[in-house]
mmCIF file of C-alpha atoms in Angstrom:
data_model
loop_
_atom_site.group_PDB
_atom_site.id
_atom_site.type_symbol
_atom_site.label_atom_id
_atom_site.label_comp_id
_atom_site.label_asym_id
_atom_site.label_seq_id
_atom_site.Cartn_x
_atom_site.Cartn_y
_atom_site.Cartn_z
ATOM 1 C CA MET A 165 21.828 95.158 -197.586
ATOM 2 C CA ASP A 166 24.792 93.073 -196.433
ATOM 3 C CA GLU A 167 24.535 89.999 -198.669
ATOM 4 C CA HIS A 168 23.205 92.042 -201.606
ATOM 5 C CA LYS A 169 26.222 94.353 -201.423
ATOM 6 C CA GLU A 170 28.394 91.241 -201.328
ATOM 7 C CA ASN A 171 26.873 90.037 -204.583
ATOM 8 C CA ILE A 172 27.152 93.423 -206.292
ATOM 9 C CA HIS A 173 30.665 94.447 -205.365
ATOM 10 C CA GLY A 174 32.562 91.368 -204.218
ATOM 11 C CA GLN A 175 35.298 92.116 -206.739
ATOM 12 C CA GLU A 176 36.307 95.295 -204.934
ATOM 13 C CA ASP A 177 38.375 93.609 -202.245
ATOM 14 C CA ASN A 178 41.514 94.010 -204.322
ATOM 15 C CA VAL A 179 42.258 97.638 -203.573
ATOM 16 C CA LYS A 180 45.457 99.571 -204.050
ATOM 17 C CA THR A 181 47.647 100.449 -201.103
ATOM 18 C CA SER A 182 48.408 104.049 -200.238
ATOM 19 C CA SER A 183 51.490 104.959 -198.232
ATOM 20 C CA LYS A 184 50.946 108.688 -198.202
ATOM 21 C CA PRO A 185 51.494 109.936 -194.629
ATOM 22 C CA SER A 186 48.897 111.895 -192.660
ATOM 23 C CA SER A 187 48.973 113.817 -189.397
ATOM 24 C CA ARG A 188 48.544 112.064 -186.032
ATOM 25 C CA LEU A 189 45.529 113.058 -183.932
ATOM 26 C CA CYS A 190 45.049 112.798 -180.181
ATOM 27 C CA PRO A 191 41.774 112.564 -178.196
ATOM 28 C CA ALA A 192 40.055 115.850 -177.408
ATOM 29 C CA GLY A 193 40.823 117.173 -173.948
ATOM 30 C CA GLU A 194 44.096 115.248 -173.710
ATOM 31 C CA SER A 195 47.653 116.145 -174.568
ATOM 32 C CA ALA A 196 49.272 114.239 -177.385
ATOM 33 C CA PRO A 197 51.243 111.193 -176.197
ATOM 34 C CA GLN A 198 54.987 111.521 -176.570
ATOM 35 C CA VAL A 199 56.041 108.952 -179.149
ATOM 36 C CA SER A 200 59.652 108.635 -180.185
ATOM 37 C CA PRO A 201 60.560 108.243 -183.875
ATOM 38 C CA SER A 202 61.524 104.619 -183.237
ATOM 39 C CA GLN A 203 58.119 103.886 -181.645
ATOM 40 C CA SER A 204 56.228 105.520 -184.509
ATOM 41 C CA LYS A 205 57.948 103.136 -186.920
ATOM 42 C CA GLY A 206 56.797 100.076 -184.984
ATOM 43 C CA ASP A 207 59.743 99.617 -182.581
ATOM 44 C CA PHE A 208 58.430 97.617 -179.629
ATOM 45 C CA SER A 209 61.580 97.836 -177.507
ATOM 46 C CA HIS A 210 59.693 99.278 -174.511
ATOM 47 C CA PRO A 211 59.812 96.676 -171.649
ATOM 48 C CA VAL A 212 56.013 96.592 -171.460
ATOM 49 C CA TYR A 213 55.863 94.698 -174.749
ATOM 50 C CA LYS A 214 58.013 91.867 -173.362
ATOM 51 C CA GLU A 215 55.573 91.495 -170.474
ATOM 52 C CA ILE A 216 52.656 91.457 -172.902
ATOM 53 C CA ALA A 217 54.367 88.807 -175.068
ATOM 54 C CA LEU A 218 54.933 86.540 -172.057
ATOM 55 C CA ALA A 219 51.287 86.890 -171.021
ATOM 56 C CA ASN A 220 50.161 86.104 -174.584
ATOM 57 C CA GLY A 221 52.163 82.879 -174.548
ATOM 58 C CA HIS A 222 50.458 81.791 -171.340
ATOM 59 C CA ILE A 223 47.002 82.663 -172.719
ATOM 60 C CA ASN A 224 47.692 80.656 -175.909
ATOM 61 C CA ARG A 225 48.126 77.516 -173.769
ATOM 62 C CA MET A 226 44.825 77.926 -171.928
ATOM 63 C CA THR A 227 41.819 75.701 -172.654
ATOM 64 C CA LYS A 228 38.435 77.156 -173.560
ATOM 65 C CA GLU A 229 37.138 76.470 -170.047
ATOM 66 C CA GLU A 230 40.221 78.083 -168.460
ATOM 67 C CA LEU A 231 39.689 81.139 -170.672
ATOM 68 C CA ARG A 232 36.037 81.378 -169.645
ATOM 69 C CA ILE A 233 36.909 81.096 -165.936
ATOM 70 C CA LYS A 234 39.614 83.756 -166.196
ATOM 71 C CA LEU A 235 37.343 86.128 -168.130
ATOM 72 C CA ALA A 236 34.629 85.640 -165.512
ATOM 73 C CA GLU A 237 37.132 86.416 -162.736
ATOM 74 C CA LEU A 238 38.009 89.660 -164.503
ATOM 75 C CA LYS A 239 34.286 90.400 -165.031
ATOM 76 C CA LEU A 240 34.755 90.350 -168.803
ATOM 77 C CA ASP A 241 32.367 88.967 -171.410
ATOM 78 C CA THR A 242 32.619 85.152 -171.594
ATOM 79 C CA ARG A 243 30.709 84.802 -174.881
ATOM 80 C CA GLY A 244 32.224 83.900 -178.233
ATOM 81 C CA VAL A 245 34.364 81.172 -179.751
ATOM 82 C CA LYS A 246 37.747 80.209 -178.231
ATOM 83 C CA ASP A 247 39.835 82.466 -180.503
ATOM 84 C CA VAL A 248 37.638 85.442 -179.644
ATOM 85 C CA MET A 249 37.990 84.745 -175.904
ATOM 86 C CA LYS A 250 41.780 84.435 -176.245
ATOM 87 C CA LYS A 251 41.933 87.762 -178.066
ATOM 88 C CA ARG A 252 39.699 89.373 -175.435
ATOM 89 C CA LEU A 253 41.936 88.218 -172.566
ATOM 90 C CA LYS A 254 45.134 89.236 -174.366
ATOM 91 C CA SER A 255 43.714 92.634 -175.187
ATOM 92 C CA HIS A 256 42.556 93.176 -171.601
ATOM 93 C CA TYR A 257 46.040 92.488 -170.291
ATOM 94 C CA LYS A 258 47.633 94.649 -172.980
ATOM 95 C CA LYS A 259 45.237 97.512 -172.248
ATOM 96 C CA GLN A 260 45.966 97.329 -168.514
ATOM 97 C CA LYS A 261 49.719 97.409 -169.097
ATOM 98 C CA LEU A 262 49.504 100.245 -171.633
ATOM 99 C CA MET A 263 47.286 102.301 -169.312
ATOM 100 C CA GLN A 264 49.873 101.843 -166.575
ATOM 101 C CA THR A 265 52.790 102.801 -168.814
ATOM 102 C CA ALA A 266 50.865 105.697 -170.402
ATOM 103 C CA ALA A 267 50.576 107.233 -166.929
ATOM 104 C CA GLU A 268 54.356 106.928 -166.751
ATOM 105 C CA GLY A 269 54.873 108.507 -170.174
ATOM 106 C CA GLY A 270 54.889 105.206 -172.092
ATOM 107 C CA PRO A 271 52.966 104.195 -175.241
ATOM 108 C CA THR A 272 49.182 104.518 -175.546
ATOM 109 C CA ASP A 273 46.598 103.459 -178.183
ATOM 110 C CA THR A 274 43.677 105.912 -178.194
ATOM 111 C CA TYR A 275 42.695 107.269 -181.635
ATOM 112 C CA TYR A 276 39.226 108.848 -181.935
ATOM 113 C CA ASP A 277 36.637 110.329 -179.593
ATOM 114 C CA TYR A 278 33.727 109.155 -181.732
ATOM 115 C CA ILE A 279 33.099 106.624 -184.467
ATOM 116 C CA CYS A 280 30.176 107.214 -186.833
ATOM 117 C CA VAL A 281 28.712 104.066 -188.396
ATOM 118 C CA VAL A 282 27.072 104.397 -191.826
ATOM 119 C CA ASP A 283 25.227 101.670 -193.749
ATOM 120 C CA PHE A 284 23.265 102.925 -196.760
ATOM 121 C CA GLU A 285 20.281 101.290 -198.400
ATOM 122 C CA ALA A 286 20.048 101.823 -202.147
ATOM 123 C CA THR A 287 17.800 101.111 -205.103
ATOM 124 C CA CYS A 288 18.301 97.615 -206.483
ATOM 125 C CA GLU A 289 16.867 94.924 -208.717
ATOM 126 C CA GLU A 290 16.844 91.190 -208.094
ATOM 127 C CA ASP A 291 19.306 90.725 -210.960
ATOM 128 C CA ASN A 292 21.067 94.069 -211.268
ATOM 129 C CA PRO A 293 22.250 94.883 -214.807
ATOM 130 C CA SER A 294 25.989 95.632 -214.968
ATOM 131 C CA ASP A 295 25.250 99.282 -215.739
ATOM 132 C CA PHE A 296 22.607 99.730 -212.990
ATOM 133 C CA LEU A 297 23.146 102.931 -211.003
ATOM 134 C CA HIS A 298 22.275 102.408 -207.348
ATOM 135 C CA GLU A 299 20.741 105.476 -205.686
ATOM 136 C CA ILE A 300 20.783 105.919 -201.914
ATOM 137 C CA ILE A 301 17.284 105.683 -200.424
ATOM 138 C CA GLU A 302 18.178 105.545 -196.711
ATOM 139 C CA PHE A 303 20.932 107.525 -194.960
ATOM 140 C CA PRO A 304 21.462 106.256 -191.390
ATOM 141 C CA MET A 305 24.228 107.126 -188.905
ATOM 142 C CA VAL A 306 24.971 105.624 -185.487
ATOM 143 C CA LEU A 307 27.396 107.439 -183.187
ATOM 144 C CA ILE A 308 29.717 105.573 -180.796
ATOM 145 C CA ASN A 309 31.510 107.313 -177.924
ATOM 146 C CA THR A 310 34.856 105.485 -177.822
ATOM 147 C CA HIS A 311 35.550 106.589 -174.228
ATOM 148 C CA THR A 312 32.292 105.262 -172.716
ATOM 149 C CA LEU A 313 31.965 102.483 -175.350
ATOM 150 C CA GLU A 314 28.298 103.317 -175.832
ATOM 151 C CA ILE A 315 25.995 104.150 -178.733
ATOM 152 C CA VAL A 316 25.055 107.726 -177.911
ATOM 153 C CA ASP A 317 23.056 109.018 -180.891
ATOM 154 C CA THR A 318 21.456 108.095 -184.220
ATOM 155 C CA PHE A 319 20.360 109.808 -187.438
ATOM 156 C CA GLN A 320 18.058 108.468 -190.137
ATOM 157 C CA GLU A 321 16.414 109.936 -193.229
ATOM 158 C CA TYR A 322 14.961 108.392 -196.352
ATOM 159 C CA VAL A 323 15.954 109.782 -199.756
ATOM 160 C CA LYS A 324 13.949 110.339 -202.939
ATOM 161 C CA PRO A 325 15.672 108.607 -205.908
ATOM 162 C CA GLU A 326 16.041 110.570 -209.128
ATOM 163 C CA LEU A 327 16.955 108.148 -211.939
ATOM 164 C CA ASN A 328 14.719 105.267 -210.848
ATOM 165 C CA PRO A 329 11.957 106.888 -208.782
ATOM 166 C CA GLN A 330 9.853 103.708 -208.776
ATOM 167 C CA LEU A 331 11.246 101.109 -206.367
ATOM 168 C CA SER A 332 11.299 97.504 -207.533
ATOM 169 C CA ASP A 333 9.232 94.934 -205.629
ATOM 170 C CA PHE A 334 12.518 93.209 -204.758
ATOM 171 C CA CYS A 335 13.934 96.418 -203.255
ATOM 172 C CA VAL A 336 10.802 97.058 -201.161
ATOM 173 C CA LYS A 337 10.803 93.499 -199.848
ATOM 174 C CA LEU A 338 14.554 93.515 -199.126
ATOM 175 C CA THR A 339 14.798 96.884 -197.361
ATOM 176 C CA GLY A 340 11.294 97.414 -196.002
ATOM 177 C CA ILE A 341 11.351 100.882 -197.573
ATOM 178 C CA THR A 342 8.068 101.612 -199.319
ATOM 179 C CA GLN A 343 7.306 103.752 -202.353
ATOM 180 C CA LYS A 344 5.428 106.190 -200.107
ATOM 181 C CA MET A 345 8.493 106.636 -197.875
ATOM 182 C CA VAL A 346 10.747 107.718 -200.723
ATOM 183 C CA GLU A 347 8.091 109.837 -202.446
ATOM 184 C CA GLU A 348 7.681 111.847 -199.241
ATOM 185 C CA ALA A 349 11.461 112.155 -198.745
ATOM 186 C CA ASP A 350 13.815 114.900 -199.935
ATOM 187 C CA PRO A 351 16.435 114.491 -202.673
ATOM 188 C CA PHE A 352 19.949 113.461 -201.687
ATOM 189 C CA PRO A 353 21.641 116.919 -201.595
ATOM 190 C CA VAL A 354 19.047 118.148 -199.074
ATOM 191 C CA VAL A 355 19.462 115.056 -196.896
ATOM 192 C CA LEU A 356 23.256 115.330 -197.070
ATOM 193 C CA GLN A 357 23.006 118.922 -195.869
ATOM 194 C CA ARG A 358 21.030 117.702 -192.832
ATOM 195 C CA VAL A 359 23.690 115.051 -192.208
ATOM 196 C CA VAL A 360 26.348 117.769 -192.216
ATOM 197 C CA SER A 361 24.296 119.863 -189.780
ATOM 198 C CA TRP A 362 23.858 116.833 -187.506
ATOM 199 C CA LEU A 363 27.615 116.225 -187.442
ATOM 200 C CA GLN A 364 28.359 119.922 -186.897
ATOM 201 C CA GLU A 365 25.921 120.159 -183.981
ATOM 202 C CA ARG A 366 27.900 117.398 -182.270
ATOM 203 C CA GLU A 367 31.163 119.283 -182.944
ATOM 204 C CA LEU A 368 32.689 116.374 -184.819
ATOM 205 C CA GLY A 369 35.886 117.322 -186.616
ATOM 206 C CA THR A 370 36.211 120.521 -184.580
ATOM 207 C CA LYS A 371 36.102 119.817 -180.844
ATOM 208 C CA TYR A 372 36.089 116.026 -181.161
ATOM 209 C CA LYS A 373 38.112 113.643 -183.352
ATOM 210 C CA TYR A 374 35.969 111.176 -185.272
ATOM 211 C CA ALA A 375 36.041 108.607 -188.056
ATOM 212 C CA ILE A 376 33.449 107.052 -190.353
ATOM 213 C CA LEU A 377 32.994 103.264 -190.122
ATOM 214 C CA THR A 378 31.313 101.001 -192.682
ATOM 215 C CA ASP A 379 30.600 97.303 -193.223
ATOM 216 C CA GLY A 380 32.757 96.824 -196.311
ATOM 217 C CA SER A 381 33.982 99.193 -199.026
ATOM 218 C CA TRP A 382 30.761 99.571 -201.009
ATOM 219 C CA ASP A 383 28.944 102.287 -199.042
ATOM 220 C CA MET A 384 31.547 104.954 -199.738
ATOM 221 C CA SER A 385 33.413 103.702 -202.816
ATOM 222 C CA LYS A 386 30.282 102.796 -204.788
ATOM 223 C CA PHE A 387 26.969 103.999 -203.353
ATOM 224 C CA LEU A 388 28.076 107.454 -202.170
ATOM 225 C CA ASN A 389 30.394 107.892 -205.158
ATOM 226 C CA ILE A 390 27.610 107.084 -207.647
ATOM 227 C CA GLN A 391 25.054 109.170 -205.742
ATOM 228 C CA CYS A 392 27.245 112.264 -205.798
ATOM 229 C CA ARG A 393 27.605 111.959 -209.583
ATOM 230 C CA VAL A 394 23.849 111.443 -210.018
ATOM 231 C CA SER A 395 23.102 114.444 -207.766
ATOM 232 C CA ARG A 396 25.809 116.526 -209.479
ATOM 233 C CA ILE A 397 27.594 117.363 -206.227
ATOM 234 C CA LYS A 398 31.199 116.873 -205.152
ATOM 235 C CA TYR A 399 32.115 113.890 -203.010
ATOM 236 C CA PRO A 400 32.095 115.085 -199.344
ATOM 237 C CA PRO A 401 35.655 115.312 -197.886
ATOM 238 C CA PHE A 402 34.539 113.998 -194.480
ATOM 239 C CA ALA A 403 33.640 110.650 -196.118
ATOM 240 C CA LYS A 404 36.853 110.195 -198.126
ATOM 241 C CA LYS A 405 38.447 107.996 -195.435
ATOM 242 C CA TRP A 406 36.794 105.363 -193.299
ATOM 243 C CA ILE A 407 37.202 102.232 -191.188
ATOM 244 C CA ASN A 408 36.181 99.086 -193.067
ATOM 245 C CA ILE A 409 35.118 96.949 -190.089
ATOM 246 C CA ARG A 410 35.394 93.734 -192.103
ATOM 247 C CA LYS A 411 39.107 94.319 -192.585
ATOM 248 C CA SER A 412 39.557 95.363 -188.953
ATOM 249 C CA TYR A 413 37.643 92.325 -187.677
ATOM 250 C CA GLY A 414 39.560 89.880 -189.884
ATOM 251 C CA ASN A 415 42.937 91.327 -188.933
ATOM 252 C CA PHE A 416 42.160 91.564 -185.214
ATOM 253 C CA TYR A 417 40.626 88.128 -184.688
ATOM 254 C CA LYS A 418 42.801 86.485 -187.379
ATOM 255 C CA VAL A 419 39.925 85.067 -189.415
ATOM 256 C CA PRO A 420 39.479 84.741 -193.215
ATOM 257 C CA ARG A 421 37.341 87.124 -195.237
ATOM 258 C CA THR A 422 34.558 84.499 -195.446
ATOM 259 C CA GLN A 423 33.979 84.999 -191.701
ATOM 260 C CA THR A 424 33.508 88.780 -191.854
ATOM 261 C CA LYS A 425 29.892 89.070 -193.002
ATOM 262 C CA LEU A 426 27.671 90.933 -190.557
ATOM 263 C CA SER A 427 25.740 87.846 -189.437
ATOM 264 C CA THR A 428 28.939 85.808 -188.994
ATOM 265 C CA MET A 429 30.761 88.517 -187.031
ATOM 266 C CA LEU A 430 27.802 88.780 -184.652
ATOM 267 C CA GLU A 431 27.634 85.002 -184.224
ATOM 268 C CA LYS A 432 31.370 84.610 -183.548
ATOM 269 C CA LEU A 433 31.177 87.341 -180.904
ATOM 270 C CA GLY A 434 28.248 85.606 -179.199
ATOM 271 C CA LEU A 435 25.770 88.275 -180.305
ATOM 272 C CA THR A 436 22.456 88.043 -182.158
ATOM 273 C CA TYR A 437 21.044 90.469 -184.726
ATOM 274 C CA GLU A 438 18.645 93.020 -183.259
ATOM 275 C CA GLY A 439 15.969 94.585 -185.483
ATOM 276 C CA ARG A 440 15.098 94.084 -189.149
ATOM 277 C CA PRO A 441 17.870 92.878 -191.493
ATOM 278 C CA HIS A 442 18.507 95.302 -194.389
ATOM 279 C CA SER A 443 17.040 98.246 -192.518
ATOM 280 C CA GLY A 444 19.857 100.753 -192.839
ATOM 281 C CA LEU A 445 19.466 102.027 -189.280
ATOM 282 C CA ASP A 446 19.153 98.542 -187.766
ATOM 283 C CA ASP A 447 22.141 97.298 -189.774
ATOM 284 C CA SER A 448 24.117 100.331 -188.586
ATOM 285 C CA ARG A 449 23.183 99.662 -184.959
ATOM 286 C CA ASN A 450 24.323 96.044 -185.227
ATOM 287 C CA ILE A 451 27.567 97.058 -186.920
ATOM 288 C CA ALA A 452 28.060 99.533 -184.066
ATOM 289 C CA ARG A 453 27.530 96.720 -181.541
ATOM 290 C CA ILE A 454 30.323 94.763 -183.239
ATOM 291 C CA ALA A 455 32.574 97.839 -183.169
ATOM 292 C CA VAL A 456 31.891 98.380 -179.456
ATOM 293 C CA ARG A 457 32.673 94.730 -178.705
ATOM 294 C CA MET A 458 35.915 94.982 -180.685
ATOM 295 C CA LEU A 459 36.908 98.116 -178.762
ATOM 296 C CA GLN A 460 36.091 96.307 -175.513
ATOM 297 C CA ASP A 461 38.302 93.442 -176.667
ATOM 298 C CA GLY A 462 41.155 95.914 -177.227
ATOM 299 C CA CYS A 463 41.000 96.434 -180.988
ATOM 300 C CA GLN A 464 42.470 99.726 -182.179
ATOM 301 C CA LEU A 465 39.886 100.650 -184.806
ATOM 302 C CA ARG A 466 41.496 103.038 -187.268
ATOM 303 C CA VAL A 467 41.005 104.289 -190.822
ATOM 304 C CA ASN A 468 42.044 101.605 -193.312
ATOM 305 C CA GLU A 469 40.468 102.703 -196.622
ATOM 306 C CA ARG A 470 40.084 105.916 -198.584
ATOM 307 C CA MET A 471 38.919 107.413 -201.873
ATOM 308 C CA HIS A 472 41.382 109.326 -204.031
ATOM 309 C CA GLY A 473 40.759 110.491 -207.577
ATOM 310 C CA GLY A 474 37.666 108.299 -207.762
ATOM 311 C CA GLN A 475 39.672 105.199 -206.801
ATOM 312 C CA LEU A 476 39.370 102.983 -203.742
ATOM 313 C CA LEU A 477 42.699 102.725 -201.927
ATOM 314 C CA SER A 478 43.860 100.832 -198.864
ATOM 315 C CA VAL A 479 45.446 102.774 -195.999
ATOM 316 C CA PRO A 480 48.310 100.722 -194.474
ATOM 317 C CA SER A 481 48.507 100.238 -190.717
ATOM 318 C CA SER A 482 51.923 101.919 -190.776
ATOM 319 C CA ALA A 483 50.355 105.246 -191.823
ATOM 320 C CA PRO A 484 49.905 107.855 -189.052
ATOM 321 C CA VAL A 485 46.376 107.969 -187.655
ATOM 322 C CA GLU A 486 44.055 110.615 -189.076
ATOM 323 C CA GLY A 487 40.513 111.652 -188.203
ATOM 324 C CA ALA A 488 37.809 112.918 -190.566
ATOM 325 C CA PRO A 489 37.847 116.664 -191.363
ATOM 326 C CA PRO A 490 35.081 119.046 -190.223
ATOM 327 C CA PRO A 491 31.942 118.424 -192.336
ATOM 328 C CA HIS A 492 30.799 121.132 -194.769
ATOM 329 C CA ASN A 493 27.676 121.582 -196.881
ATOM 330 C CA PRO A 494 27.640 119.804 -200.269
ATOM 331 C CA ARG A 495 29.165 121.660 -203.209
ATOM 332 C CA SER A 496 27.949 121.561 -206.784
ATOM 333 C CA ARG A 497 30.016 119.915 -209.517
ATOM 334 C CA ASP A 498 28.988 122.681 -211.929
#
């Protein structure tokens, strides 16, 4: 539902910035890295950063062919445009230096144990009226282990819509979700309860630190927000903060917002879409592939958006890192 979401909610990119601090988390099974107050405020006085800066300058002067040869020597992925290859080589060197200094008590950059990708499919019309209420009809999740950099698990359930039980022909054609699929599905509160159970079984938020990741702001700020009102349940706390991969991708690879659509991100990374476009689970898998590639390239994926008081807010990079809380069963608004 990538391009359709773009058409519906393109105006939501102007979000407010939140500077409210939150607690720092460390990976499960590891002690928290010792970070001085000056480091936590962005002080890069540690000698390792001078070495990294010198290496970056050398990499910036390399040709595309020189980058490809060097990446091949290091047994790294050689796919992607020149800027992506430069970022990959810089990040590899930075990661190696930080791993070395972390062993010596220096800075490190590990945030979460797992990242959970979510990409809803929702009811829609070809020309949605301004007051159209989109209801979630597919709830997929794809789980990434950030230590092995692998997709390790998936969840998928269809959802029976309440306000508009009859799917439009446009919606069926776009998503591949048939009327029979949603008629045989359970309502959203029941599906959400199964999602919570799935997360709890994997000990996310208790034993392991995790974060939700989405392709844009719409899934949480619009679709889930609307659905919770329609279903008369409270917005789930575990979904109040998330990683917007479009923002992360644009900031990491230094590209404009126009180059952060799902298809474009895949293309720039030298990847091709796998599966059926606008299938929630297939979209989630492909978003996860982008996230894995970004982690391999050295990107520090971290929460950058949140919901507060029904409003979409931006979480600044200066805010301490925070994982999602333990998931709990949905609560009624009544």
